[in-house]
Amino acid sequence: MRPGDVDDEGAYARAGGRLPGDPVPDPGLGLDDEPQPQPSPPPGPSRRRPGYGRAFVHALPVLLIVVAILYDIFTPRYFTAGPLYTAAPLVAAPLYSRRGTALTGVAVVVAVIGLQLGKGVIHYVDSLTELITIATVAVLAVIVNGLVRRSSERLVSVREIAEAAQRAVLPQPAERIAGFEIAVCYEAAQADAFIGGDLYAVQDSARGVRLIVGDVRGKGMGAVAAVAVVIGAFREAAEQEATLEAVAQRLERALAREGTRRDGLDAFEGFTTAVLAELPHGGGAVRIVNRGHPPPLLLYADGTLGPLPARESALPLGMGELGVWPDRAEEVAFPGGATLLLYTDGLTEARDAKGEFYDPQARLAGRAFPHPATLLDTLAEDVRRHSGGGMADDMALLAVRRPRRGDHDHCHEP
């Protein structure tokens, strides 16, 4: 094992980036504010105020019973609060435990019997029918409670499986690999989703640290399968191939082979836009191969930044049948203190209420960040504010910083 290599569990334990499902950073950090170290992030908006709404909903069955009793007491004998009594156990069913739901039903039945006895109407047919109806609803509420609890348990299990799959397909890289500081961030457009068609991977090799950020065409499980194929092929190729161009060709062949195995490209996510980068050990440069992907950004220590567009256009991975030409890696200087930002189009296609796209160059210009994790946390939160929390596409971010000479050799605590 080389000094920069780490196992997956160790990588996750020392991760400096953030994945879906991890705690969200302080939303108060803006692009115009200098980030300050804090012992722990302050609570988000949902934690700043007590959960009055949640407390009210939880107390609603009791309130319904109280209101129903008062209604029966202060109204003529032939008026009834039957709808309120029946509503109480039904509201309790998804909120309370089975015991709590049963106790609510018992309380309702006892209250109705007591009030009917007090009014002297329990022997009437209408009163007896009301009592039977309320008791039946109370029993049904207990049954509904059992169904809801089983569904909740299955949902928790599904979420745990999704998180495990997400960690397996997109493992968190180590915060430091071969002297480079690294952070990642994944934001899913779909609520409660953990993984989609965006991907990233970092692999140390004898020829340098190699990176990939990509975006698979399509959604759903087909896209997830394509992500697994691309990342698996990348990790193997990054270890074995002598050049970054050869790595790209290995990915091309892997997607073509998978498309054939799945009875054609239409049955498999047919292409993947991707940008590959290589950071040679001990060098001050970065090599890039871009296959139809948004160009990376290079942020310098003084706050200036610029895109790294490909000089020659290239087709996305998996579209080799439309044209064959050799990949050409482009090399640019990567000085100490600079940060390389790779991203998917979920970043640049995020729109605000006026339909304006998010412009990372304009938002990051003049800003300097002490660590890649700080950059990604700030950037992700700014995109959420820009889009109002309604992103149209998944967003994957990967940032790599080359420390300057004299920087302290310690891990950043996000």
XYZ file of C-alpha atoms in Angstrom, residues 99 130-131 136 144 156 205 211 282 292 299 305 366:
13
model
C -50.931 1.225 23.179
C -73.354 6.368 17.757
C -71.631 4.375 20.509
C -65.795 0.329 15.695
C -54.414 1.155 11.056
C -36.445 2.803 7.612
C -1.699 5.424 -8.443
C -9.933 11.853 -10.393
C 5.632 15.988 -6.742
C -18.303 16.378 -23.145
C -9.357 28.757 -7.950
C -10.246 31.833 -10.872
C -12.593 37.068 -5.353
